[in-house]
Amino acid sequence: MLRTEEMLLNVGPQHPSTHGVFRLVIKIEGEIIKEATPVIGYLHRGTEKLAENLQYTQIIPYTDRMDYLAAMTNNYVLCHAVETMANITVPDRAEYLRVITMELGRIASHLVWWGTYLLDLGATSPFLYAFREREMIINLLNELCGARLTFNYMRVGGVKWDAPDGWLEKVAEFIPYMREQLHGYHQLVTGNEIFLNRVKGVGTYTREEAIAYSLSGANLRCTGVKRDLRKDEPYSIYNRFSFGVPTREAGDAWSRYECRMEEIEESLKILEQAVAQFPSDGPILAKVPKIIKPPKGEAFIRIESPRGEIGCYIASDGKKEPYRLKFRRPSFYNLQILPKLLEGENMANLIAILGAIDIVLGEVDG
Amino acid sequence: MDKNELTRLKKEAAEKAKAAAIKRRQEKERQASESGQDLELAKKKAAAAAKAKAAAAARAKAKAASTEKKEEESSVEPSPNEPLLQRYIQIIERQVGTDSYEEYYINRLSKDVPTILAKPHTYMDIAQVLKQQLHFDFLAELHGTDFETHIEVYVYLCSLQNGQSVVLKVKLDRDNPMIPSLVPLWKGADWPECEAYDLIGIKFSGHPNLKRILLGEDWIGYPLRKDYKPHDEGV
Amino acid sequence: MFGLAKGLAYTLKNLSRKKVTYSYPDEPLPLPDRFRGIQKFYPDKCIVCNMCVNICPTDCIQLTGVKNPDPTKKGKVISTYDINFEICILCDLCTEVCPTEAIVMTNKFELAEYSRDELFKDLQWLDENDQHVRKENKV
């Protein structure tokens, strides 16, 4: 007699498709997932506790290590929070450098997602193409700040380095190149029937569910919610650029794919305008005291990272170290919906659903 | 007219900056060429410069402090979010009661976000009003902080349809921090509440699955409490 | 099927493209001047101000200074300077705060060792590490 038995299965924490040290304990009956329990915390380094004994400048290198695929936005959220509290105006040139690096980071992050997601689904070649282009971005950022991923580039009140000679020209050259490659990516993957079958209608949730589960970024926009903090609550100099907020209605893995791919295009638009408007001269660091002491009080500042809304809460008691520092880490919030999405799903869809959420474990675990 | 003036000023400033940069570079080069013979001098110079810089920083700080004070005195004008806060409070007073909150204010340090400090027994009711009557449907952040005299829960709520934000806070007893869970209202509060339970030790009653999400069930102590001592057996 | 064929066409087109890989480690990796590798230390430039020790976010620098042996000169001179490369995160803050540029970054990034003890770099090691020293340190 043929029969199925309930089985407990461990996925991870060392499984390559979990993109880090993420473990899923799943209960399956035959091919169907009955229950999924995420186990996280393997990469918890206690950034928030460490930060309580560090000056604000010293915390910046730690933020690099949260979302290590787009460290610039992490740098920015901390600096922006301190600047908002201490009422520091950042020079224009620094803001442009920040926006350019953040948008480059956003593209690099989406490229990694694109490559690895298709790798998860069994297509190996897109990964190589994505990393070829990402390498160019990494090299640009390396030339600017001396590190490939852990930039430690922004400072409270500005940035550490000015653009080296010819750097902006290289960025300007990269934009049309990337557009052309993006066209190639669509040619390679977007119409592929196998890929479409794997992602269309998979991992669907409604707009109400997305909002209830506090999803943000492309995970929220794929359900038709037009929310992007760069547009809705403009920070930095984002109100000087015209760009769109890509949304889809379906709320499945395919619409998340489409949103992210379009976001790369929008980022390229921002880059183009930022390079064109770049001020020819000026300081890159505001006049700030050597030791920064924000006034007593608290602040919570959010910005849009490639993965969603990243936030930074600072409670200051007027000393040079924060009394309490807390990051709202978008991957942590976005991952919450996973058990719900996996329930009743086919085992083969597990990776397609997990990959589409786009998590970085450094960020999930803090 | 104004614009012309501005561009002229900008140009002047830019020229000045350039000249200064050239001067600095020249000085650096000169120093570098001399450095062979009188490193000692360079060192002394640097030390003196560092001292001067420190003094300048101290002066700047003092100045900043004084201007801040002045600003505080002059900034009596109400925040643009003041009417919103008044509206929220009105509705809360009508629905929950006039003594349901401890205080409310505009947090000027945090981009003028309206902040309401609830009482522990009305926290859930106020949250309900915020969600149902005022359409704060998106929970952006939830965490706890140990303020040594008390423990505070900080909830940042957004309304996607109105584009508004509000902060709901509540002060808890440090020895037995207990508060109703917000998961019935916002499913997104699930993991953040687990995190707050794990790191600060706040118990959320009614939470469907409260667990030590990051550190594991066998961890001793709550690391983000200010009096936390790492417990290391055998180290 | 059409989508598959289109994708295959793109792959074929890429066959004729220039290679983008590096043949590391046969050839050294080209790195920009600002690259943050293991530090170079100039003992005679150091004024023992302790700024690098204070700014280090991981507390990996330790130094001691002694009174200047030349009685006509004031101040201190460096006697020991150690960086623990088990915990150094190459964040660049020590070189940023150094008033005399006594500590600067180099392009050396190959740090793998067989034992932990070898990751403890002392003054002599850091002084002798003089390949590809960063030229521009302050903007």
XYZ file of C-alpha atoms in Angstrom:
740
model
C 0.000 0.000 0.000
C 1.245 3.433 -0.856
C 1.119 5.890 1.964
C 2.878 9.047 3.080
C 4.304 9.705 6.486
C 4.926 12.930 8.274
C 8.618 13.738 8.393
C 10.660 16.405 10.117
C 13.301 17.911 7.872
C 16.080 20.359 8.589
C 16.936 22.842 5.869
C 20.116 24.657 6.734
C 21.762 26.294 8.583
C 24.484 25.533 6.041
C 22.307 25.130 2.982
C 23.532 27.303 0.086
C 20.031 28.348 -0.904
C 19.378 29.934 2.453
C 21.991 32.590 1.627
C 23.740 32.405 4.930
C 23.195 30.675 8.203
C 19.455 30.327 8.223
C 17.720 27.182 9.384
C 14.220 25.997 8.616
C 12.629 23.100 10.435
C 9.863 21.814 8.222
C 7.233 19.185 8.721
C 6.416 17.512 5.439
C 3.873 14.967 4.425
C 5.019 13.531 1.149
C 5.900 16.594 -0.923
C 3.670 18.988 0.946
C 4.958 21.263 3.691
C 2.668 21.146 6.715
C 4.536 23.511 8.950
C 7.711 25.545 8.740
C 9.588 27.016 11.689
C 12.430 29.407 10.949
C 15.368 29.300 13.348
C 17.524 32.409 13.278
C 20.223 33.955 15.396
C 23.283 32.099 14.132
C 24.842 35.356 12.991
C 23.787 37.509 15.929
C 26.769 39.634 16.903
C 25.119 41.972 19.351
C 25.742 45.124 17.338
C 23.284 47.055 19.470
C 24.975 46.081 22.706
C 28.447 46.783 21.322
C 27.303 50.192 20.131
C 26.436 51.283 23.649
C 30.145 51.510 24.404
C 31.222 53.110 21.139
C 31.304 56.635 19.794
C 29.066 57.326 16.828
C 31.957 57.323 14.340
C 33.090 53.967 15.664
C 29.677 52.418 15.073
C 29.773 53.124 11.331
C 32.063 50.150 10.519
C 29.698 47.911 12.470
C 26.727 48.969 10.355
C 28.646 47.810 7.264
C 28.299 44.301 8.546
C 24.529 44.193 8.892
C 23.300 44.288 5.323
C 26.652 43.568 3.763
C 25.291 43.645 0.219
C 24.274 47.282 0.449
C 26.371 48.710 3.251
C 26.038 52.294 2.037
C 22.392 52.537 3.074
C 23.318 51.230 6.525
C 26.046 53.830 6.846
C 23.567 56.444 5.775
C 20.769 55.575 8.171
C 23.060 55.898 11.184
C 24.665 59.126 10.000
C 21.289 60.554 9.035
C 19.816 59.744 12.428
C 22.673 61.484 14.235
C 22.521 64.433 11.843
C 18.778 64.800 12.372
C 19.202 64.779 16.131
C 22.160 67.134 16.215
C 20.675 69.343 13.487
C 23.684 69.119 11.181
C 23.339 70.290 7.596
C 25.319 68.152 5.195
C 27.130 69.898 2.317
C 25.648 69.408 -1.129
C 28.647 67.664 -2.591
C 28.626 65.106 0.198
C 24.912 64.452 -0.312
C 25.467 63.825 -4.006
C 28.307 61.424 -3.265
C 26.068 59.672 -0.762
C 23.200 59.315 -3.204
C 25.489 58.060 -5.970
C 27.072 55.453 -3.721
C 23.732 54.401 -2.249
C 22.175 53.917 -5.666
C 25.224 52.024 -6.917
C 24.842 49.842 -3.857
C 21.172 49.308 -4.581
C 21.977 48.120 -8.100
C 24.766 45.854 -6.827
C 22.441 44.394 -4.211
C 19.672 43.713 -6.713
C 22.190 42.121 -9.064
C 23.304 39.719 -6.364
C 19.688 38.911 -5.659
C 18.962 38.343 -9.343
C 21.973 36.103 -9.826
C 21.549 34.027 -6.711
C 17.797 33.715 -7.066
C 18.183 32.178 -10.492
C 20.975 30.030 -9.166
C 18.549 28.783 -6.529
C 16.080 27.944 -9.258
C 18.683 26.001 -11.177
C 19.926 28.498 -13.753
C 23.665 28.896 -13.337
C 24.654 31.315 -16.070
C 22.728 34.445 -14.932
C 24.762 34.372 -11.749
C 27.973 34.798 -13.727
C 26.586 37.688 -15.752
C 25.206 39.414 -12.678
C 28.505 39.154 -10.856
C 30.389 40.461 -13.877
C 28.422 43.714 -13.701
C 28.429 43.798 -9.932
C 32.198 43.531 -9.964
C 32.324 46.796 -11.888
C 30.243 48.538 -9.219
C 32.355 47.020 -6.469
C 35.482 48.236 -8.209
C 34.048 51.735 -8.484
C 33.237 51.773 -4.775
C 36.602 50.232 -3.947
C 38.323 53.039 -5.790
C 36.260 55.596 -3.911
C 36.536 54.315 -0.359
C 39.111 51.561 -0.314
C 36.964 48.553 0.437
C 34.804 46.294 -1.637
C 31.931 45.675 0.749
C 32.651 47.099 4.185
C 32.869 50.660 2.993
C 32.926 52.694 6.187
C 32.512 55.629 3.851
C 30.036 58.009 5.424
C 30.665 60.185 8.401
C 28.322 62.215 10.528
C 28.100 65.444 8.522
C 29.413 64.161 5.223
C 31.645 61.543 3.676
C 35.242 60.489 4.215
C 36.647 60.726 0.708
C 36.039 63.019 -2.197
C 35.601 61.409 -5.604
C 39.012 60.655 -7.127
C 39.906 62.103 -10.523
C 37.895 60.555 -13.311
C 35.651 58.606 -10.964
C 32.432 60.379 -11.889
C 33.192 59.853 -15.553
C 33.498 56.150 -14.862
C 30.118 56.181 -13.128
C 28.649 58.059 -16.078
C 30.077 55.473 -18.457
C 28.699 52.644 -16.362
C 25.080 53.846 -16.637
C 24.517 53.195 -20.381
C 26.553 50.006 -20.125
C 24.343 48.721 -17.317
C 21.194 49.613 -19.277
C 22.428 47.534 -22.173
C 23.233 44.605 -19.888
C 19.846 44.864 -18.228
C 18.291 44.481 -21.643
C 20.403 41.358 -22.084
C 19.273 40.011 -18.717
C 15.656 40.290 -19.774
C 16.512 38.531 -22.994
C 18.228 35.757 -21.091
C 15.775 35.160 -18.276
C 12.584 37.179 -18.272
C 10.937 35.297 -21.124
C 12.246 31.875 -20.150
C 9.324 29.478 -19.888
C 10.884 27.295 -17.210
C 11.587 30.313 -15.039
C 8.079 31.665 -15.532
C 6.572 28.366 -14.494
C 8.648 28.360 -11.334
C 7.752 31.869 -10.186
C 4.317 32.822 -11.529
C 1.648 32.428 -8.902
C 4.157 31.144 -6.356
C 4.329 32.587 -2.863
C 1.327 34.847 -3.345
C 0.042 37.121 -0.618
C -2.451 39.954 -0.676
C -1.941 43.629 -0.101
C -3.613 43.437 3.319
C -1.370 40.567 4.394
C 1.739 42.377 3.243
C 0.815 45.434 5.290
C -0.205 43.374 8.328
C 3.111 41.529 8.311
C 5.065 44.813 8.114
C 6.699 43.919 4.822
C 8.539 46.669 3.041
C 10.519 47.288 -0.108
C 9.781 45.226 -3.194
C 7.971 42.709 -0.978
C 5.330 45.343 -0.279
C 5.357 47.038 -3.655
C 4.653 43.765 -5.456
C 1.132 43.875 -4.013
C 0.338 47.258 -5.467
C 1.222 49.488 -2.512
C 3.094 52.458 -3.907
C 5.401 53.120 -1.022
C 8.992 54.213 -1.292
C 10.449 56.409 1.419
C 12.636 58.139 -1.151
C 9.402 59.517 -2.600
C 6.999 59.525 0.349
C 9.249 61.030 2.991
C 12.150 62.404 0.955
C 15.434 62.394 2.809
C 18.841 63.491 1.597
C 18.362 65.110 -1.832
C 16.004 62.592 -3.376
C 13.400 65.282 -4.021
C 15.716 66.722 -6.678
C 15.455 63.674 -8.915
C 12.607 62.357 -10.976
C 12.164 58.624 -10.779
C 9.338 56.161 -10.613
C 8.255 53.667 -7.976
C 7.654 50.345 -9.731
C 4.681 48.404 -8.410
C 2.839 45.242 -9.413
C -0.534 43.894 -8.380
C -0.154 40.121 -8.269
C 1.923 39.739 -5.087
C 3.729 36.613 -6.248
C 7.416 35.851 -6.729
C 7.196 36.922 -10.353
C 5.933 40.402 -9.471
C 8.726 40.779 -6.919
C 11.164 39.882 -9.665
C 9.664 42.472 -11.983
C 9.690 45.164 -9.286
C 13.360 44.642 -8.478
C 14.418 44.592 -12.111
C 12.574 47.837 -12.713
C 14.103 49.336 -9.588
C 17.522 48.879 -11.154
C 16.343 51.003 -14.069
C 15.003 53.680 -11.734
C 18.272 53.702 -9.808
C 20.127 54.214 -13.066
C 17.872 57.215 -13.743
C 18.747 58.693 -10.351
C 22.437 58.057 -10.956
C 22.266 59.762 -14.321
C 20.685 62.881 -12.829
C 22.994 62.890 -9.819
C 26.105 62.718 -11.975
C 24.772 65.508 -14.200
C 23.910 67.760 -11.249
C 27.078 66.992 -9.299
C 28.443 70.238 -7.803
C 31.881 70.996 -9.182
C 33.273 72.215 -5.912
C 32.562 72.443 -2.239
C 33.270 70.739 1.051
C 32.492 67.067 1.611
C 32.210 67.294 5.378
C 30.180 69.745 7.422
C 31.809 71.538 10.312
C 31.164 69.084 13.113
C 32.944 68.747 16.432
C 35.549 65.997 16.717
C 33.412 64.172 19.235
C 29.759 64.187 18.291
C 27.251 64.454 21.089
C 23.633 64.560 19.963
C 21.277 66.321 22.382
C 19.401 64.398 25.018
C 16.366 62.649 23.615
C 15.418 60.010 21.139
C 14.861 59.695 17.420
C 13.779 57.042 15.002
C 14.723 57.628 11.365
C 13.793 55.424 8.445
C 15.150 55.300 4.922
C 14.655 53.028 1.935
C 17.263 50.307 1.595
C 17.280 47.804 -1.291
C 15.489 45.346 0.971
C 12.928 47.688 2.466
C 12.663 50.255 5.197
C 15.770 50.377 7.320
C 15.443 52.406 10.468
C 17.727 53.618 13.211
C 16.565 54.439 16.712
C 18.907 56.398 18.927
C 18.281 57.209 22.557
C 20.903 59.719 23.586
C 21.713 60.981 27.040
C 23.934 63.710 25.639
C 27.106 61.650 25.891
C 29.410 60.656 23.075
C 28.080 57.104 23.069
C 24.434 56.287 22.374
C 22.437 55.197 25.400
C 20.548 52.770 23.213
C 20.861 52.056 19.530
C 18.383 49.959 17.616
C 18.166 49.181 13.962
C 14.975 48.293 12.199
C 16.362 45.645 9.904
C 14.068 45.116 6.903
C 15.106 41.488 6.284
C 14.128 40.604 9.849
C 10.629 41.978 9.351
C 10.269 40.622 5.821
C 11.149 37.090 6.846
C 8.232 36.871 9.281
C 5.754 35.987 6.574
C 7.739 32.921 5.474
C 6.021 30.251 7.654
C 2.664 31.442 6.401
C 3.773 31.338 2.767
C 5.252 27.859 3.060
C 2.226 26.222 4.653
C 0.657 23.792 2.222
C 3.232 24.503 -0.437
C 5.100 21.992 -2.491
C 8.601 21.235 -1.215
C 10.110 22.326 -4.527
C 8.662 25.800 -4.078
C 10.413 26.375 -0.765
C 13.531 27.821 -2.320
C 11.587 29.837 -4.892
C 9.604 31.480 -2.089
C 12.471 32.028 0.307
C 14.690 33.457 -2.433
C 12.044 35.903 -3.600
C 11.890 37.559 -0.172
C 15.525 38.598 -0.600
C 17.052 38.313 2.840
C 20.549 38.979 4.084
C 21.268 36.972 7.188
C 23.643 39.539 8.608
C 20.668 41.824 8.759
C 18.135 39.297 10.012
C 20.299 38.417 12.990
C 21.657 41.904 13.717
C 19.281 90.118 -8.121
C 19.377 87.806 -5.139
C 20.346 84.934 -7.314
C 23.238 86.851 -8.828
C 24.450 87.745 -5.403
C 24.247 84.130 -4.352
C 26.148 82.811 -7.366
C 28.792 85.484 -6.865
C 29.179 84.502 -3.241
C 29.336 80.846 -4.175
C 32.005 81.522 -6.751
C 34.012 83.511 -4.273
C 33.757 80.759 -1.700
C 34.788 78.170 -4.245
C 37.799 80.243 -5.273
C 38.770 80.682 -1.696
C 38.502 76.968 -1.065
C 40.613 76.264 -4.106
C 43.287 78.725 -3.047
C 43.343 77.213 0.410
C 43.664 73.744 -1.041
C 46.598 74.820 -3.221
C 48.246 76.464 -0.261
C 47.781 73.357 1.822
C 49.227 71.183 -0.881
C 52.217 73.468 -1.260
C 52.791 73.413 2.426
C 52.543 69.638 2.463
C 55.047 69.337 -0.347
C 57.384 71.724 1.380
C 57.048 69.783 4.583
C 57.675 66.552 2.768
C 60.851 67.892 1.215
C 62.076 69.146 4.540
C 60.980 66.132 6.454
C 64.316 64.453 5.903
C 66.173 67.042 7.921
C 63.761 68.133 10.547
C 61.241 65.470 11.238
C 61.360 66.649 14.786
C 60.088 70.049 13.763
C 57.272 68.540 11.751
C 56.299 66.452 14.696
C 56.222 69.447 16.967
C 54.199 71.332 14.420
C 51.716 68.528 14.134
C 51.408 68.304 17.881
C 50.820 72.045 18.089
C 48.290 71.826 15.277
C 46.476 69.038 17.036
C 46.350 71.127 20.184
C 45.064 74.128 18.307
C 42.469 71.986 16.607
C 41.279 70.626 19.911
C 40.988 74.128 21.303
C 39.078 75.232 18.216
C 36.768 72.274 18.551
C 36.102 73.140 22.169
C 35.339 76.715 21.198
C 33.044 75.577 18.402
C 31.260 73.316 20.800
C 30.706 76.055 23.300
C 29.398 78.252 20.536
C 27.095 75.531 19.251
C 25.748 75.009 22.737
C 24.981 78.688 23.167
C 23.288 78.972 19.764
C 21.267 75.895 20.508
C 19.979 77.455 23.648
C 19.050 80.557 21.748
C 17.261 78.504 19.151
C 15.336 76.679 21.770
C 14.137 79.934 23.185
C 13.083 81.262 19.825
C 11.473 78.077 18.484
C 8.124 78.480 20.175
C 6.299 78.196 16.882
C 4.209 75.027 16.823
C 5.247 72.055 14.761
C 3.319 71.354 11.551
C 2.278 68.054 13.076
C 0.700 69.699 16.132
C -2.894 69.618 14.745
C -2.488 65.933 13.909
C -1.399 65.146 17.434
C -4.345 67.129 18.845
C -6.702 65.132 16.654
C -5.251 61.816 17.772
C -5.504 62.827 21.395
C -9.079 63.988 20.968
C -10.114 60.672 19.490
C -8.205 58.718 22.126
C -9.812 60.766 24.892
C -13.233 60.128 23.463
C -12.688 56.398 22.981
C -10.478 55.379 25.881
C -10.800 58.137 28.430
C -9.185 61.437 29.373
C -6.682 59.891 31.766
C -5.624 57.082 29.452
C -2.215 58.555 28.650
C 0.616 59.954 30.719
C 1.694 62.603 28.268
C 1.858 63.466 24.601
C 4.262 65.649 22.653
C 5.901 66.300 19.321
C 9.357 64.763 19.180
C 11.302 67.503 17.447
C 14.496 65.466 17.314
C 12.819 62.786 15.245
C 11.395 64.742 12.307
C 8.456 66.037 14.372
C 6.775 62.742 14.966
C 3.708 62.860 17.282
C 4.460 60.784 20.366
C 1.964 59.407 22.847
C 3.016 57.876 26.142
C 0.348 55.409 27.190
C -0.290 53.851 30.572
C 0.301 50.107 30.785
C -3.382 49.282 31.243
C -4.535 51.487 28.369
C -1.709 50.603 25.970
C -3.752 47.988 24.155
C -6.874 50.189 23.956
C -4.922 53.109 22.537
C -3.233 50.805 20.033
C -6.656 49.567 19.006
C -7.934 53.104 18.490
C -4.846 53.997 16.509
C -5.335 51.051 14.226
C -9.095 51.052 13.804
C -10.087 54.711 14.016
C -6.954 56.394 12.753
C -5.895 53.766 10.203
C -2.355 53.179 11.396
C -2.165 49.889 9.574
C 1.602 49.453 9.320
C 3.793 48.653 12.284
C 7.203 49.960 11.312
C 9.108 49.230 14.484
C 8.741 47.783 17.944
C 11.489 47.533 20.511
C 12.228 47.985 24.157
C 14.782 50.066 25.990
C 16.110 49.694 29.493
C 16.177 53.153 31.090
C 17.344 51.765 34.435
C 14.411 53.333 36.325
C 11.915 51.690 34.008
C 11.676 49.765 30.765
C 10.099 51.432 27.793
C 8.405 49.903 24.773
C 8.644 52.006 21.631
C 6.193 51.351 18.814
C 6.431 53.293 15.574
C 3.252 53.119 13.522
C 2.590 54.337 10.000
C -0.552 54.883 8.070
C 0.043 53.957 4.460
C -3.130 55.634 3.220
C -2.675 58.936 5.062
C 1.104 59.018 5.008
C 1.233 59.777 8.737
C 3.326 58.360 11.529
C 2.846 58.147 15.251
C 4.895 56.786 18.124
C 3.238 54.899 20.942
C 5.311 54.411 24.052
C 4.666 52.807 27.376
C 6.692 52.668 30.566
C 6.917 49.336 32.337
C 8.017 48.169 35.730
C 11.619 47.010 35.454
C 11.260 43.992 37.750
C 8.277 42.509 36.009
C 7.871 44.048 32.552
C 4.547 42.736 31.295
C 2.421 44.150 28.494
C -0.254 42.824 26.137
C 1.041 41.664 22.801
C 0.230 43.643 19.657
C 0.207 40.565 17.424
C -3.631 40.413 17.299
C -3.575 43.909 15.771
C -0.435 43.776 13.652
C 0.978 40.393 12.689
C 4.280 42.138 11.996
C 4.767 42.598 15.733
C 5.475 38.886 16.148
C 9.248 38.717 15.733
C 10.036 42.171 17.091
C 8.240 41.235 20.311
C 10.231 38.009 20.456
C 13.379 40.069 20.000
C 12.399 42.451 22.790
C 11.636 39.463 25.017
C 14.960 37.882 24.120
C 17.207 40.893 24.601
C 15.406 43.004 27.227
C 13.133 40.499 28.906
C 9.758 42.111 28.289
C 6.947 39.591 28.499
C 4.171 40.069 25.981
C 1.008 38.450 27.254
C -1.143 36.882 24.587
C 1.722 36.469 22.168
C 1.133 33.279 20.127
C 4.711 32.040 20.254
C 6.969 34.037 22.518
C 10.479 32.615 22.290
C 14.091 33.704 22.554
C 14.430 34.232 18.875
C 18.085 35.234 18.524
C 19.989 33.842 21.502
C 18.208 30.565 22.138
C 16.200 29.347 25.119
C 19.210 28.399 27.227
C 20.742 31.860 27.318
C 21.064 33.354 30.774
C 20.195 37.011 31.305
C 18.957 39.773 29.041
C 21.915 41.333 27.211
C 20.437 44.737 26.464
C 19.679 45.446 30.094
C 22.146 47.899 31.504
C 23.110 45.661 34.427
C 23.744 42.597 32.249
C 26.782 40.527 33.147
C 27.844 37.956 30.564
C 27.459 34.479 31.946
C 30.313 32.382 30.641
C 30.656 28.971 32.142
C 34.112 27.581 31.705
C 35.656 30.623 30.044
C 10.207 27.534 -26.291
C 10.779 30.949 -27.806
C 11.973 32.385 -24.495
C 14.520 29.605 -24.089
C 15.891 30.179 -27.576
C 16.160 33.907 -26.941
C 18.143 33.235 -23.779
C 20.415 30.859 -25.581
C 21.099 33.506 -28.216
C 22.276 35.853 -25.470
C 24.586 33.184 -24.082
C 26.072 32.544 -27.504
C 26.580 36.252 -28.061
C 28.577 36.404 -24.840
C 31.003 33.754 -26.045
C 32.809 36.295 -28.166
C 33.107 38.867 -25.394
C 36.339 39.838 -23.749
C 37.279 37.850 -20.676
C 36.666 39.692 -17.407
C 38.290 37.306 -14.945
C 41.609 37.919 -13.197
C 44.284 35.251 -13.139
C 44.881 35.743 -9.439
C 47.123 34.564 -7.725
C 49.433 34.117 -10.732
C 49.167 37.840 -11.338
C 48.759 40.316 -8.486
C 45.307 41.836 -8.215
C 45.231 45.478 -9.351
C 43.994 47.551 -6.428
C 43.256 51.252 -6.127
C 45.503 53.488 -4.062
C 42.831 53.946 -1.385
C 42.528 50.223 -0.768
C 42.586 49.345 2.904
C 45.036 46.572 3.585
C 47.273 45.912 6.555
C 48.878 49.048 8.006
C 52.392 50.441 7.662
C 53.764 52.194 10.734
C 56.442 54.911 10.852
C 57.941 54.844 14.359
C 59.799 58.150 13.985
C 56.670 60.026 12.961
C 54.637 58.831 15.949
C 54.056 61.334 18.748
C 52.400 58.774 21.072
C 49.138 60.732 21.198
C 47.006 57.567 21.642
C 44.408 58.797 19.157
C 44.471 55.542 17.161
C 44.023 53.467 20.310
C 41.036 55.536 21.368
C 39.253 55.482 18.023
C 39.751 51.782 17.285
C 36.261 50.221 17.421
C 37.565 46.741 18.225
C 40.379 47.749 20.606
C 42.991 45.915 18.574
C 45.818 48.475 18.901
C 48.111 48.593 21.900
C 51.024 50.968 22.277
C 53.459 52.209 24.849
C 55.734 55.204 24.732
C 58.748 56.324 26.726
C 60.181 59.753 27.450
C 62.317 61.113 24.674
C 65.898 59.875 25.317
C 67.265 63.153 23.977
C 67.028 65.482 27.026
C 66.828 68.606 24.823
C 63.539 67.419 23.287
C 60.106 67.251 24.828
C 57.463 64.620 24.386
C 57.479 60.888 24.055
C 58.726 58.361 21.557
C 57.100 55.087 20.699
C 58.512 51.922 22.214
C 55.975 49.214 21.378
C 53.140 49.204 18.888
C 51.028 46.110 18.335
C 47.998 45.425 16.188
C 46.039 42.265 16.787
C 44.937 41.133 13.360
C 42.598 38.556 14.744
C 40.165 41.350 15.489
C 41.275 44.284 13.305
C 38.479 45.028 10.816
C 40.560 47.357 8.614
C 38.089 50.161 9.109
C 40.646 52.886 8.420
C 39.746 54.994 11.463
C 43.251 54.805 12.974
C 44.836 56.301 9.881
C 42.074 58.895 9.733
C 42.732 60.321 13.185
C 46.525 60.104 13.148
C 47.799 63.705 13.189
C 51.250 62.883 11.773
C 50.301 60.112 9.361
C 52.498 57.748 11.310
C 50.110 54.936 10.561
C 48.860 54.469 7.006
C 47.201 51.771 4.973
C 48.915 49.568 2.385
C 47.574 47.375 -0.381
C 48.597 44.172 1.328
C 45.523 42.060 1.967
C 46.791 38.480 2.039
C 46.576 37.875 5.760
C 46.097 34.140 6.034
C 48.465 32.494 8.507
C 48.834 29.022 9.910
C 48.802 30.083 13.535
C 47.002 32.749 15.508
C 50.229 34.040 17.000
C 51.400 35.141 13.604
C 48.418 37.468 13.361
C 49.826 39.533 16.193
C 51.784 42.222 14.349
C 54.364 44.180 16.297
C 56.196 47.426 15.676
C 58.998 45.824 13.698
C 56.650 43.919 11.405
C 54.490 46.979 10.789
C 57.602 49.094 10.123
C 58.966 46.631 7.589
C 55.631 46.339 5.794
C 56.496 48.982 3.195
C 55.105 47.621 -0.073
C 52.349 49.597 -1.846
C 51.897 52.130 0.906
C 48.922 54.435 0.366
C 50.026 57.741 -1.083
C 47.018 59.952 -0.408
C 45.840 59.711 3.172
C 43.924 62.881 3.877
C 41.638 64.736 1.570
